Coordinates of C-alpha atoms in Angstrom, one line a residue:
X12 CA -22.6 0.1 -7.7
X13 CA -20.7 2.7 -5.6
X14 CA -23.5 2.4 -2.9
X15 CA -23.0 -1.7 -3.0
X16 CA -19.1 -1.7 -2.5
X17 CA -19.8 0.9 0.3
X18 CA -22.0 -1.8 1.9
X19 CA -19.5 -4.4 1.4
X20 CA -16.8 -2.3 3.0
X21 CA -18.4 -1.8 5.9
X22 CA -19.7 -5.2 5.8
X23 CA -16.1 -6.7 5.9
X24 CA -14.3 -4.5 8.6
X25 CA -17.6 -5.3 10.7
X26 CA -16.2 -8.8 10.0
X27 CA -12.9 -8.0 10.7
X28 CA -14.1 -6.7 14.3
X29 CA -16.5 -9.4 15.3
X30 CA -14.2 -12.3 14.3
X31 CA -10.1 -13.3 14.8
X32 CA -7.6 -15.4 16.4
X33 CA -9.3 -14.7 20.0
X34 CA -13.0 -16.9 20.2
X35 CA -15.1 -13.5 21.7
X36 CA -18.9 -13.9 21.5
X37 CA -20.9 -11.7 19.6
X38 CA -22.3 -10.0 23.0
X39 CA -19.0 -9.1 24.4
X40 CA -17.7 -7.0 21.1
X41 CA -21.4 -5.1 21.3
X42 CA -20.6 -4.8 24.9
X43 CA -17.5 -2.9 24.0
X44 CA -19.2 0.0 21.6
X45 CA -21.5 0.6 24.4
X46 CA -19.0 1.5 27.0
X47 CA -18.9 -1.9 28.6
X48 CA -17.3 -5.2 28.3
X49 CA -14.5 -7.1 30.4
X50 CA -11.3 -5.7 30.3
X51 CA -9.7 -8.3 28.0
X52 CA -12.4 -7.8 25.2
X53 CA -11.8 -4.0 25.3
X54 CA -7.9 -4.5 25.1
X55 CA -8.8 -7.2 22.3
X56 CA -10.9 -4.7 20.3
X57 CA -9.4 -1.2 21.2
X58 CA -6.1 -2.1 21.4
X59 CA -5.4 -4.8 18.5
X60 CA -8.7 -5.4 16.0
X61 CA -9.8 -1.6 15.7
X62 CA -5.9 -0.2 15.1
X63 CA -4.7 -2.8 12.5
X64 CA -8.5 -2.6 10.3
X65 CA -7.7 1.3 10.2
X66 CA -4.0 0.4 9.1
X67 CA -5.7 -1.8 6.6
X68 CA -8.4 0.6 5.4
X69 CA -5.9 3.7 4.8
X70 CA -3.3 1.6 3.2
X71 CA -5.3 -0.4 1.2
X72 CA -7.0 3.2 -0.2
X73 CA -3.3 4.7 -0.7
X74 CA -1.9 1.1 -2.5
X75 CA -5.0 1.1 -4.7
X76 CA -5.1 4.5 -5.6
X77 CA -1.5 4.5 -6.3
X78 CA -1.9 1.9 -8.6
X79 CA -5.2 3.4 -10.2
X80 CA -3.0 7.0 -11.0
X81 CA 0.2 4.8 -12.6
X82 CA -2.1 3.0 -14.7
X83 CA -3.3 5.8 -15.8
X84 CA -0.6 8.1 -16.6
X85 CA 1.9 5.6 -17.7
X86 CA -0.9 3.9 -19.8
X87 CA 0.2 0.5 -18.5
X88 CA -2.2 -1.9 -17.6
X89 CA 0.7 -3.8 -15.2
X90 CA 1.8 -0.4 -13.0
X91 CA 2.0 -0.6 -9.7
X92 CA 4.0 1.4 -7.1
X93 CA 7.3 -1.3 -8.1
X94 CA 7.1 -0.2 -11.5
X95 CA 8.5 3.4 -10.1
X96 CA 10.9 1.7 -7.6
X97 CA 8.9 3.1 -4.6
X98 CA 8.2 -0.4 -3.1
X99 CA 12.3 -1.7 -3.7
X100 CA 13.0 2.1 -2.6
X101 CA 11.5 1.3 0.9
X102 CA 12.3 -2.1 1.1
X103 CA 15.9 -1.1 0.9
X104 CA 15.9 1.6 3.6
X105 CA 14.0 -0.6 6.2
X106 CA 16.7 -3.2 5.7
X107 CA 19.5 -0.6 6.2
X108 CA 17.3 1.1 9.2
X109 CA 17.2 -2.9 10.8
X110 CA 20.5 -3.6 9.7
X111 CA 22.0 -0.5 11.3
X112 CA 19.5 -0.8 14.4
X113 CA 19.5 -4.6 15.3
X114 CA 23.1 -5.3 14.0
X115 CA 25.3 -2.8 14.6
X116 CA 24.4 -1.1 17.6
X117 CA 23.1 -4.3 19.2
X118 CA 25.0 -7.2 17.2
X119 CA 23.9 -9.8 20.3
X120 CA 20.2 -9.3 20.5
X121 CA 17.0 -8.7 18.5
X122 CA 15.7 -5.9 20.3
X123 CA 15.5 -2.7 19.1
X124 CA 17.8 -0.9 21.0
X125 CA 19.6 2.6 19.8
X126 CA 16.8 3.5 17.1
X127 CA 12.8 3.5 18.3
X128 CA 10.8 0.7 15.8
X129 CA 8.4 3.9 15.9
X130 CA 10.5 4.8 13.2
X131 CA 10.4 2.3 10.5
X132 CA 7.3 3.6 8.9
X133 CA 9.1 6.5 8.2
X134 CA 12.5 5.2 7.4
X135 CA 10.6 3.5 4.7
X136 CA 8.5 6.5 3.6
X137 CA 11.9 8.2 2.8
X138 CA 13.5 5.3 1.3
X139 CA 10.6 5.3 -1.3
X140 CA 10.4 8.9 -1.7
X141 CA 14.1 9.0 -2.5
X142 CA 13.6 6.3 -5.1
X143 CA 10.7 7.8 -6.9
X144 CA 12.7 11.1 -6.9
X145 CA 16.0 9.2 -8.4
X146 CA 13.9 8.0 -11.2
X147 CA 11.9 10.8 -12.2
X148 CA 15.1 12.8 -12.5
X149 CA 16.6 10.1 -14.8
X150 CA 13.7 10.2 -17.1
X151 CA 13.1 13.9 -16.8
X152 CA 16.8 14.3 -17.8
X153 CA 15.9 12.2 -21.2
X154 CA 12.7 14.0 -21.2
X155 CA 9.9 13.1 -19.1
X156 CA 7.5 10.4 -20.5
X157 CA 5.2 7.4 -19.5
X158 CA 7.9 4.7 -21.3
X159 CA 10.9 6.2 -19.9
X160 CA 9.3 6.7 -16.2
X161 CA 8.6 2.9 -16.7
X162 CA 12.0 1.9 -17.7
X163 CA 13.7 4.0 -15.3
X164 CA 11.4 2.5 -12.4
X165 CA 11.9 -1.1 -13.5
X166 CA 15.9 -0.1 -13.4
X167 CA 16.0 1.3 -10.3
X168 CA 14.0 -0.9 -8.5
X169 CA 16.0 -3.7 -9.6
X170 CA 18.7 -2.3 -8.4
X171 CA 17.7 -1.3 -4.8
X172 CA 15.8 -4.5 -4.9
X173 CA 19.0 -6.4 -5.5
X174 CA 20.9 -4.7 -2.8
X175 CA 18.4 -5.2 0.0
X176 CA 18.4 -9.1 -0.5
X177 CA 22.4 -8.8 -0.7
X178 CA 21.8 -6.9 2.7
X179 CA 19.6 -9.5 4.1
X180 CA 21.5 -12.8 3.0
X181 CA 24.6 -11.5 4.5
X182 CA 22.8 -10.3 7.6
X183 CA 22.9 -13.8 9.5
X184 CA 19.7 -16.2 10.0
X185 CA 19.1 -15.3 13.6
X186 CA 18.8 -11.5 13.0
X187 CA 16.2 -11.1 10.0
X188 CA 12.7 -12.3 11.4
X189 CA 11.8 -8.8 11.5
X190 CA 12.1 -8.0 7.9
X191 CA 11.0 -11.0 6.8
X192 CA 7.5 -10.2 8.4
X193 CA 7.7 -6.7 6.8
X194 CA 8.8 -8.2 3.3
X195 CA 5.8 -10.2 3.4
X196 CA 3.4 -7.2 3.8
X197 CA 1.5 -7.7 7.0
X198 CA -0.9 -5.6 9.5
X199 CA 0.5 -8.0 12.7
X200 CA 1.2 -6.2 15.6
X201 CA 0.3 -2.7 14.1
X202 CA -1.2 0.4 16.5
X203 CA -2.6 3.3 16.4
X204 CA 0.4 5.0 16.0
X205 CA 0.6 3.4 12.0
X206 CA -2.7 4.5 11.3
X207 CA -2.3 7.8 12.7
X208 CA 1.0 8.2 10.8
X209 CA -1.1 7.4 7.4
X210 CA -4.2 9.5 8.4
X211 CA -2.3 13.2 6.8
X212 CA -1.4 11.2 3.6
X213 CA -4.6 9.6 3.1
X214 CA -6.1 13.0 3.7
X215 CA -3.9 14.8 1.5
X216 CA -4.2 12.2 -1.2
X217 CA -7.8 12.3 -1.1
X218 CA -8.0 16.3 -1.0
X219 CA -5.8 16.2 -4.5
X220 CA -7.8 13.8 -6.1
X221 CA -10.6 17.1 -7.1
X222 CA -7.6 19.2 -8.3
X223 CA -6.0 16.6 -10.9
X224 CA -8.7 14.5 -11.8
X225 CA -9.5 16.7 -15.0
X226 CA -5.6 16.4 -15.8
X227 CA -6.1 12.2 -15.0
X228 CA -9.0 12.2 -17.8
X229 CA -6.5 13.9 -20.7
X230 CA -3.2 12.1 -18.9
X231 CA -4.6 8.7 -20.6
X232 CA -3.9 9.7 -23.9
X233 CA -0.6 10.3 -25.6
X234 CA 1.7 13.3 -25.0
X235 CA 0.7 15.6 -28.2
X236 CA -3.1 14.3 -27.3
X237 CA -3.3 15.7 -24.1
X238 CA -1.3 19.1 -24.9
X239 CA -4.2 19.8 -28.0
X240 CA -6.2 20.0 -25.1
X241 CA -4.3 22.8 -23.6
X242 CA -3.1 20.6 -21.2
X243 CA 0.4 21.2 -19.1
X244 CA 1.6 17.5 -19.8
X245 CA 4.5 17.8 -17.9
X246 CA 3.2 19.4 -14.9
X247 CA 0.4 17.5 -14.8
X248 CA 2.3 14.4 -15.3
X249 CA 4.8 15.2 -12.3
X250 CA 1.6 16.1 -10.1
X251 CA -0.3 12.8 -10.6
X252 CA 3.4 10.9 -10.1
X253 CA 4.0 12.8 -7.4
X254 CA 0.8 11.8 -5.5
X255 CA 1.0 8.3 -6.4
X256 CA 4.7 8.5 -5.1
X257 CA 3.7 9.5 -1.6
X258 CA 0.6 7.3 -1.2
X259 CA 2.7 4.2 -1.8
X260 CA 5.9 5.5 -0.3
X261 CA 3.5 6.1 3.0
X262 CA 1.6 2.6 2.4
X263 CA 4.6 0.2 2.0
X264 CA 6.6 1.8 5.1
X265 CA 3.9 1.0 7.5
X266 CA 2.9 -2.4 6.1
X267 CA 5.3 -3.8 4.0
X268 CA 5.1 -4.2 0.1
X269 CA 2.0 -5.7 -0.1
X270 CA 1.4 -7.2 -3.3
X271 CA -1.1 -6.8 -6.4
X272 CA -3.2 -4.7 -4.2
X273 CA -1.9 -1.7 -6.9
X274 CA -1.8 -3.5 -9.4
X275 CA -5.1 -5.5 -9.5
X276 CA -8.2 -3.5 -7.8
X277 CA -8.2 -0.5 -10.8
X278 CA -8.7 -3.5 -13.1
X279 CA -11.2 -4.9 -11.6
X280 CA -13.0 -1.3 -10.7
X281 CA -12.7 -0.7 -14.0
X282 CA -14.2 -3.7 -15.2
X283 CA -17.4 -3.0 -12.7
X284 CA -17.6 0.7 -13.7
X285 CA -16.9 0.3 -17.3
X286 CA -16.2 3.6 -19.1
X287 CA -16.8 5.9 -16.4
X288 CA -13.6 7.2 -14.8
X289 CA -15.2 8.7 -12.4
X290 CA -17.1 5.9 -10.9
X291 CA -13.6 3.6 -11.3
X292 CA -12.4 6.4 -9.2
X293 CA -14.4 6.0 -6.0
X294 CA -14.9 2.1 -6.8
X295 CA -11.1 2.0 -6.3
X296 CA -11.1 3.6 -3.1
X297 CA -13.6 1.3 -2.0
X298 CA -12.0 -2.0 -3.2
X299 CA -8.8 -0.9 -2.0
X300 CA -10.4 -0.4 1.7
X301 CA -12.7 -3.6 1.5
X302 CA -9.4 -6.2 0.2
X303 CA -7.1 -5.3 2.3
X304 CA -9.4 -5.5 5.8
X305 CA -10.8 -9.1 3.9
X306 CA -7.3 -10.1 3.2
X307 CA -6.0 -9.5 6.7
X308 CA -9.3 -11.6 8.3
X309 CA -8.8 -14.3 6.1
X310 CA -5.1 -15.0 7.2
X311 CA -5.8 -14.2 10.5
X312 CA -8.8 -17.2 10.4
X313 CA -6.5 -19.3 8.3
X314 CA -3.2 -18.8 10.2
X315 CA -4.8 -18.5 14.0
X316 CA -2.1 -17.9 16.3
X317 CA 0.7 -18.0 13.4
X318 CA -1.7 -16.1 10.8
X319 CA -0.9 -15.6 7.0
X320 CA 1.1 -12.6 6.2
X321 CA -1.8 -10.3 4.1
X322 CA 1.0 -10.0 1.5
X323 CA 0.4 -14.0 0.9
X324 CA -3.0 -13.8 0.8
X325 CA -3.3 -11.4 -2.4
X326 CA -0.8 -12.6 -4.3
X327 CA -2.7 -16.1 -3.8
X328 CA -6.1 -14.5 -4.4
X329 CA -4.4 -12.2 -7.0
X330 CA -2.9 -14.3 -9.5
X331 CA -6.4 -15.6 -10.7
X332 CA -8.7 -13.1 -10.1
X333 CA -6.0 -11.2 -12.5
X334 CA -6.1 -14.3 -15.1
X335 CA -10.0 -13.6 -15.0
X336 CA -10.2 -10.1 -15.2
X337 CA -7.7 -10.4 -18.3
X338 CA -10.0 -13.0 -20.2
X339 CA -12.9 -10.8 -20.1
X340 CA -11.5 -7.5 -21.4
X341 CA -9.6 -8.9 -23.7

């Protein structure tokens, strides 16, 4: 099974390379991987297809895997990086970092001016790290568990969630293109630079994954159930939400919330690998990759020159594939 979803991976960012908005033949894109080709398919490939597919591929790993992890240690078949507030978290901080950028220091123009757009991934990585902290102090304060992480995340977040909207409705029509684009979740216009600012996490993440996956097998049963097993629930507990924490903190400041990617591929690699965690694992790594980089070419064909945000395109494809998953485990 793992070997299959490998060969679909690779068989959809292939996809993702050899087709888009710009009609190149099939020779031209080969040209390119040999060292050849004109200089506009080079730009085309190298400068705009390749960066935004390894956007896609290391944010869709840390969104799925973030969701896979919540799941597991809240016990919650509907976590996903908004249950902890990590996804409001970052929204909020982007729409302070553009209001603060755009409006204040530039109130007659669009552009960018006093503070680099280089920066927005990062102002949303803190935004969401400083929400996932806030809550995990709240429920660690009336002692740390899966219900109370996911009441104090479904607080939080609808707090900061409320505030960025009250942000961007007083912000003025002219001014908020920019967010709306990032609210929507969307690889447009992404570089190398996105990917490359991902890369460490992805690594990191991935490099953890060995050291708590013993402590993600006990974390799925109750607190006194785990600690008969000599487990450090707490700990453990933190570990695993910390990881999740900075995977999605990372993901959602370099492409936007994008929806039910958390949330629905650990259901359905659960439902291919049935009882083996270890195979749902890897088979959410996979999935993760392989939807985001199919989600991206399908609004890209769709939408042509004014393609469909990839946020739009898996809450679309979400909704039922979710519906179907749900009727066959239950």
């Amino acid at each position: 099974m793992a070997a299959l979803l490998a060969c679909l991976t690779l068989v959809s960012i292939s996809a993702a390379i050899f087709f888009g908005v710009a009609d190149l033949p099939m020779g031209d894109v080969i040209d390119v991987f040999s060292g050849q080709g004109s200089p506009e398919a080079r730009s085309i490939i190298l400068d705009i297809r390749l960066p935004r597919i390894a956007t896609g591929i290391l944010a869709g790993i840390h969104f799925a895997l973030a969701g896979f992890l919540l799941q597991t240690i809240t016990r919650n078949p509907l976590a996903d990086p908004s249950l902890i507030g990590v996804s409001q978290g970052a929204t909020f901080s982007v729409t302070v970092f553009l209001m603060f950028t755009v409006y204040i220091f530039h109130p007659g123009s669009n552009t960018l001016a006093e503070l680099p757009i280089k920066w927005l991934p990062a102002a949303g990585l803190l935004g969401g790290l400083l929400a996932g902290g806030v809550i995990y102090l709240l429920a660690f304060r009336l002692g740390l568990s899966a219900l109370r992480i996911t009441l104090c995340g479904v607080a939080v977040g609808a707090v900061l969630h409320a505030l960025a909207i009250g942000l961007i409705s007083g912000w003025g029509s002219e001014r908020i293109e920019i967010i709306l684009e990032w609210l929507a979740g969307s690889l447009y216009a992404r570089t190398w630079d996105h990917a490359l600012f991902l890369l460490p996490f992805t690594v990191a993440g991935l490099a953890m994954l060995p050291v708590i996956y013993r402590p993600l097998t006990l974390l799925q049963f109750d607190g006194t159930v785990a600690r008969s097993f000599g487990l450090a629930y707490r700990r453990q507990f933190s570990v695993a939400l910390l990881v999740s924490c900075v995977l999605a903190a990372s993901a959602v400041g370099s492409v936007g919330p994008i929806v039910f990617v958390g949330l629905i591929v650990p259901h359905l690699a659960r439902f291919l690998a049935g009882t083996n965690f270890l195979l749902s694992l890897v088979l959410t790594i996979l999935l993760g990759a392989a939807i985001v980089t199919s989600g991206d070419l399908i609004g890209r064909l769709l939408g042509q020159a004014e393609e469909i945000p990839i946020g739009v395109v898996t809450a679309v494809c979400g909704v039922p594939l979710l519906l179907v998953l749900l009727r066959k485990t239950t």
